[in-house]
mmCIF file of C-alpha atoms in Angstrom:
data_model
loop_
_atom_site.group_PDB
_atom_site.id
_atom_site.type_symbol
_atom_site.label_atom_id
_atom_site.label_comp_id
_atom_site.label_asym_id
_atom_site.label_seq_id
_atom_site.Cartn_x
_atom_site.Cartn_y
_atom_site.Cartn_z
ATOM 1 C CA MET A 12 -0.019 0.003 -0.022
ATOM 2 C CA SER A 13 2.905 2.333 0.596
ATOM 3 C CA ARG A 14 4.615 3.272 -2.621
ATOM 4 C CA PRO A 15 6.529 6.549 -2.582
ATOM 5 C CA VAL A 16 4.987 8.885 -5.117
ATOM 6 C CA ALA A 17 6.355 12.348 -5.402
ATOM 7 C CA PRO A 18 3.587 15.004 -5.131
ATOM 8 C CA THR A 19 3.142 17.303 -8.119
ATOM 9 C CA GLU A 20 3.106 20.251 -5.670
ATOM 10 C CA PRO A 21 4.219 20.479 -2.040
ATOM 11 C CA ALA A 22 1.605 18.855 0.192
ATOM 12 C CA GLY A 23 0.118 20.716 3.175
ATOM 13 C CA LYS A 24 1.254 19.378 6.504
ATOM 14 C CA VAL A 25 -1.777 18.150 8.611
ATOM 15 C CA ALA A 26 0.408 16.821 11.451
ATOM 16 C CA GLY A 27 4.110 17.269 12.307
ATOM 17 C CA PRO A 28 6.448 15.159 14.438
ATOM 18 C CA GLU A 29 4.974 16.200 17.788
ATOM 19 C CA ASP A 30 1.337 15.556 16.718
ATOM 20 C CA PHE A 31 2.466 12.302 15.153
ATOM 21 C CA GLN A 32 4.130 11.116 18.306
ATOM 22 C CA ARG A 33 0.910 11.948 20.336
ATOM 23 C CA ILE A 34 -1.126 9.935 17.868
ATOM 24 C CA LEU A 35 1.189 6.902 18.321
ATOM 25 C CA TRP A 36 1.181 7.370 22.097
ATOM 26 C CA ARG A 37 -2.667 7.411 22.229
ATOM 27 C CA LEU A 38 -2.941 4.367 19.959
ATOM 28 C CA ALA A 39 -0.560 2.473 22.153
ATOM 29 C CA LYS A 40 -2.661 3.350 25.201
ATOM 30 C CA GLU A 41 -5.936 2.314 23.425
ATOM 31 C CA LEU A 42 -4.374 -1.091 22.625
ATOM 32 C CA GLN A 43 -3.440 -1.633 26.249
ATOM 33 C CA GLU A 44 -6.944 -0.694 27.354
ATOM 34 C CA HIS A 45 -8.429 -3.273 25.084
ATOM 35 C CA HIS A 46 -5.798 -5.935 25.815
ATOM 36 C CA PRO A 47 -4.348 -5.096 29.295
ATOM 37 C CA SER A 48 -1.798 -7.999 29.492
ATOM 38 C CA GLY A 49 -1.012 -8.236 25.777
ATOM 39 C CA ALA A 50 -1.202 -12.032 26.198
ATOM 40 C CA GLY A 51 -2.321 -13.797 23.014
ATOM 41 C CA VAL A 52 -1.953 -10.577 20.919
ATOM 42 C CA THR A 53 0.280 -10.206 17.851
ATOM 43 C CA LEU A 54 0.965 -6.763 16.358
ATOM 44 C CA CYS A 55 1.247 -7.222 12.628
ATOM 45 C CA GLY A 56 2.813 -4.458 10.472
ATOM 46 C CA ILE A 57 1.622 -4.259 6.919
ATOM 47 C CA ALA A 58 4.592 -3.580 4.602
ATOM 48 C CA THR A 59 6.004 -0.960 4.238
ATOM 49 C CA ARG A 60 5.192 1.800 6.706
ATOM 50 C CA GLY A 61 3.108 -0.430 8.836
ATOM 51 C CA ILE A 62 6.203 -2.372 9.741
ATOM 52 C CA HIS A 63 7.884 0.790 11.151
ATOM 53 C CA LEU A 64 4.690 1.885 12.846
ATOM 54 C CA THR A 65 4.361 -1.548 14.513
ATOM 55 C CA GLU A 66 7.869 -1.373 15.897
ATOM 56 C CA ARG A 67 7.191 2.099 17.385
ATOM 57 C CA ILE A 68 3.788 1.120 18.806
ATOM 58 C CA ARG A 69 5.373 -1.922 20.441
ATOM 59 C CA ASP A 70 8.220 0.290 21.942
ATOM 60 C CA LEU A 71 5.627 2.792 23.248
ATOM 61 C CA ILE A 72 3.589 0.000 24.885
ATOM 62 C CA GLU A 73 6.737 -1.186 26.621
ATOM 63 C CA GLU A 74 7.655 2.333 27.661
ATOM 64 C CA GLN A 75 4.158 2.782 29.085
ATOM 65 C CA GLY A 76 4.771 -0.328 31.326
ATOM 66 C CA GLY A 77 2.817 -2.783 29.091
ATOM 67 C CA GLY A 78 5.726 -5.230 28.532
ATOM 68 C CA ARG A 79 7.195 -6.411 25.219
ATOM 69 C CA TRP A 80 4.390 -7.556 22.844
ATOM 70 C CA GLU A 81 4.880 -9.921 19.974
ATOM 71 C CA ALA A 82 5.296 -8.107 16.610
ATOM 72 C CA VAL A 83 5.718 -9.405 13.074
ATOM 73 C CA SER A 84 5.632 -8.060 9.545
ATOM 74 C CA LEU A 85 3.209 -8.958 6.674
ATOM 75 C CA ASP A 86 3.706 -8.410 2.949
ATOM 76 C CA VAL A 87 0.322 -8.366 1.379
ATOM 77 C CA GLY A 88 1.519 -7.503 -2.135
ATOM 78 C CA PRO A 89 0.875 -11.009 -3.637
ATOM 79 C CA PHE A 90 -2.711 -10.963 -2.223
ATOM 80 C CA ARG A 91 -3.820 -7.698 -3.710
ATOM 81 C CA ASP A 92 -6.694 -7.608 -6.202
ATOM 82 C CA ASP A 93 -5.778 -4.221 -7.682
ATOM 83 C CA GLY A 94 -2.478 -5.141 -9.356
ATOM 84 C CA PRO A 95 0.920 -6.314 -8.269
ATOM 85 C CA ARG A 96 3.062 -4.169 -6.067
ATOM 86 C CA SER A 97 6.801 -4.008 -5.828
ATOM 87 C CA PRO A 98 8.346 -6.509 -3.361
ATOM 88 C CA VAL A 99 9.210 -5.067 0.061
ATOM 89 C CA PRO A 100 12.896 -3.991 0.121
ATOM 90 C CA ALA A 101 14.846 -6.502 2.249
ATOM 91 C CA ALA A 102 16.110 -3.687 4.519
ATOM 92 C CA LEU A 103 12.627 -2.596 5.358
ATOM 93 C CA GLY A 104 11.273 -6.122 5.919
ATOM 94 C CA ALA A 105 14.135 -6.931 8.211
ATOM 95 C CA VAL A 106 12.836 -4.557 11.016
ATOM 96 C CA LEU A 107 10.373 -7.203 12.291
ATOM 97 C CA PRO A 108 10.312 -10.930 11.715
ATOM 98 C CA VAL A 109 7.934 -12.155 9.018
ATOM 99 C CA ALA A 110 4.550 -13.545 10.197
ATOM 100 C CA GLU A 111 4.341 -17.282 10.480
ATOM 101 C CA PRO A 112 1.570 -19.636 11.497
ATOM 102 C CA ALA A 113 2.559 -19.777 15.093
ATOM 103 C CA THR A 114 2.392 -16.023 15.413
ATOM 104 C CA ILE A 115 -1.172 -15.905 13.885
ATOM 105 C CA HIS A 116 -3.128 -19.040 14.737
ATOM 106 C CA ASP A 117 -5.590 -18.583 17.654
ATOM 107 C CA ARG A 118 -4.198 -15.187 18.488
ATOM 108 C CA VAL A 119 -5.708 -11.699 18.371
ATOM 109 C CA VAL A 120 -3.950 -10.138 15.399
ATOM 110 C CA VAL A 121 -3.667 -6.319 15.245
ATOM 111 C CA LEU A 122 -3.015 -5.268 11.658
ATOM 112 C CA ILE A 123 -1.181 -1.925 11.583
ATOM 113 C CA ASP A 124 -0.957 0.307 8.520
ATOM 114 C CA ASP A 125 -0.599 3.958 7.650
ATOM 115 C CA VAL A 126 -3.733 4.868 5.640
ATOM 116 C CA LEU A 127 -7.140 3.272 5.304
ATOM 117 C CA TYR A 128 -8.728 4.315 2.040
ATOM 118 C CA HIS A 129 -10.620 1.877 -0.250
ATOM 119 C CA GLY A 130 -9.997 -1.087 2.029
ATOM 120 C CA ARG A 131 -8.095 -3.155 -0.508
ATOM 121 C CA THR A 132 -4.943 -3.449 1.563
ATOM 122 C CA GLY A 133 -7.087 -4.594 4.477
ATOM 123 C CA ARG A 134 -8.755 -7.214 2.252
ATOM 124 C CA ALA A 135 -5.303 -8.445 1.021
ATOM 125 C CA ALA A 136 -4.008 -8.639 4.666
ATOM 126 C CA LEU A 137 -6.986 -10.825 5.566
ATOM 127 C CA ALA A 138 -6.246 -13.137 2.594
ATOM 128 C CA ALA A 139 -2.636 -13.321 3.701
ATOM 129 C CA LEU A 140 -3.543 -14.145 7.221
ATOM 130 C CA ALA A 141 -5.920 -16.853 6.068
ATOM 131 C CA GLU A 142 -2.979 -18.533 4.305
ATOM 132 C CA LEU A 143 -1.031 -18.598 7.561
ATOM 133 C CA GLY A 144 -3.693 -19.846 10.040
ATOM 134 C CA ARG A 145 -6.903 -18.840 11.765
ATOM 135 C CA PRO A 146 -6.579 -15.873 14.115
ATOM 136 C CA ALA A 147 -8.948 -15.788 17.143
ATOM 137 C CA ARG A 148 -9.804 -12.201 16.037
ATOM 138 C CA VAL A 149 -8.411 -9.542 13.747
ATOM 139 C CA GLU A 150 -8.308 -5.833 14.499
ATOM 140 C CA LEU A 151 -7.081 -3.059 12.383
ATOM 141 C CA MET A 152 -5.121 0.039 13.448
ATOM 142 C CA VAL A 153 -4.379 2.947 11.112
ATOM 143 C CA ILE A 154 -2.814 6.351 11.494
ATOM 144 C CA VAL A 155 -5.204 7.986 9.011
ATOM 145 C CA ASP A 156 -8.692 6.976 8.002
ATOM 146 C CA ARG A 157 -9.542 9.097 4.932
ATOM 147 C CA GLY A 158 -12.926 7.488 4.013
ATOM 148 C CA HIS A 159 -14.080 6.468 0.557
ATOM 149 C CA ARG A 160 -14.404 2.797 1.327
ATOM 150 C CA GLU A 161 -15.021 0.339 -1.544
ATOM 151 C CA LEU A 162 -15.033 -2.686 0.765
ATOM 152 C CA PRO A 163 -16.892 -3.095 4.035
ATOM 153 C CA LEU A 164 -13.889 -2.649 6.363
ATOM 154 C CA ARG A 165 -13.517 -0.447 9.383
ATOM 155 C CA ALA A 166 -10.566 0.271 11.654
ATOM 156 C CA THR A 167 -10.706 -0.718 15.282
ATOM 157 C CA TYR A 168 -8.101 2.010 16.210
ATOM 158 C CA VAL A 169 -7.816 5.234 14.263
ATOM 159 C CA GLY A 170 -5.069 7.854 14.918
ATOM 160 C CA ARG A 171 -6.877 10.574 12.876
ATOM 161 C CA ASN A 172 -9.945 10.757 10.752
ATOM 162 C CA LEU A 173 -9.141 12.970 7.839
ATOM 163 C CA PRO A 174 -12.109 13.674 5.482
ATOM 164 C CA THR A 175 -10.754 14.007 1.924
ATOM 165 C CA SER A 176 -12.065 14.277 -1.558
ATOM 166 C CA PRO A 177 -11.221 11.512 -4.091
ATOM 167 C CA ASP A 178 -8.923 13.848 -5.918
ATOM 168 C CA GLN A 179 -6.693 14.360 -2.933
ATOM 169 C CA ARG A 180 -3.898 12.193 -1.646
ATOM 170 C CA VAL A 181 -2.713 11.426 1.878
ATOM 171 C CA TRP A 182 0.935 10.868 2.624
ATOM 172 C CA VAL A 183 1.969 9.436 6.051
ATOM 173 C CA HIS A 184 5.625 9.848 6.541
ATOM 174 C CA VAL A 185 7.227 7.558 9.114
ATOM 175 C CA ARG A 186 10.779 7.970 10.487
ATOM 176 C CA GLY A 187 12.904 4.941 9.467
ATOM 177 C CA CYS A 188 11.085 4.783 6.137
ATOM 178 C CA ASP A 189 10.977 8.570 5.492
ATOM 179 C CA ASP A 190 12.930 11.548 6.657
ATOM 180 C CA GLU A 191 10.254 12.653 9.149
ATOM 181 C CA ASP A 192 7.136 11.816 11.032
ATOM 182 C CA ALA A 193 4.257 13.714 9.321
ATOM 183 C CA ILE A 194 0.880 13.520 7.734
ATOM 184 C CA ARG A 195 0.396 15.498 4.621
ATOM 185 C CA LEU A 196 -2.534 16.233 2.327
ATOM 186 C CA GLY A 197 -2.335 17.378 -1.212
ATOM 187 C CA ASP A 198 -3.521 16.943 -4.860
ATOM 188 C CA ARG A 199 -3.307 13.413 -6.128
ATOM 189 C CA PRO A 200 -0.969 12.950 -9.124
ATOM 190 C CA GLU A 201 -2.387 11.153 -12.165
ATOM 191 C CA GLY A 202 -2.444 7.403 -11.630
ATOM 192 C CA SER A 203 -1.726 7.553 -7.931
ATOM 193 C CA ALA A 204 -3.655 5.626 -5.343
ATOM 194 C CA ARG A 205 -4.410 6.800 -1.761
#
């Protein structure tokens, strides 16, 4: 879901590093409220930015006294129904171990991604999980929900609801993958998703 696409014009910043950190902090707290011990929960970062977000959420949970939760990565590219995506660069996928059946089966899986838009990445993630095993439950956490769903998916945890028009694009920049933490909104270049 996260392909770098250069904007045609500079995008307006909706949230900078401090706001972004507050969003992550609040999402980590919400997770702990729903799953106080973290037992039986697997955080699952959807490649690419979701992997880095998952690592940061897990670190914040630990910092907040919630212990060290299990966290894995998931490449949903092969399961997409809207065309193939580039493979995840090895350096980005190495941040967290790749999801395996033991990390999924009979566990609460919290999928973590940057932007929820049409819902196609979420559908692909569910298909990828089904190949690995049968989770006890699946939840979805996103930094931005921008609306315009084409599939009946809804996030369990949302950092920011950002109403947009279809001709706009949302960029979520995540340190480790990008130069900064930020949420930007701008005009969508021709042929661009999100």
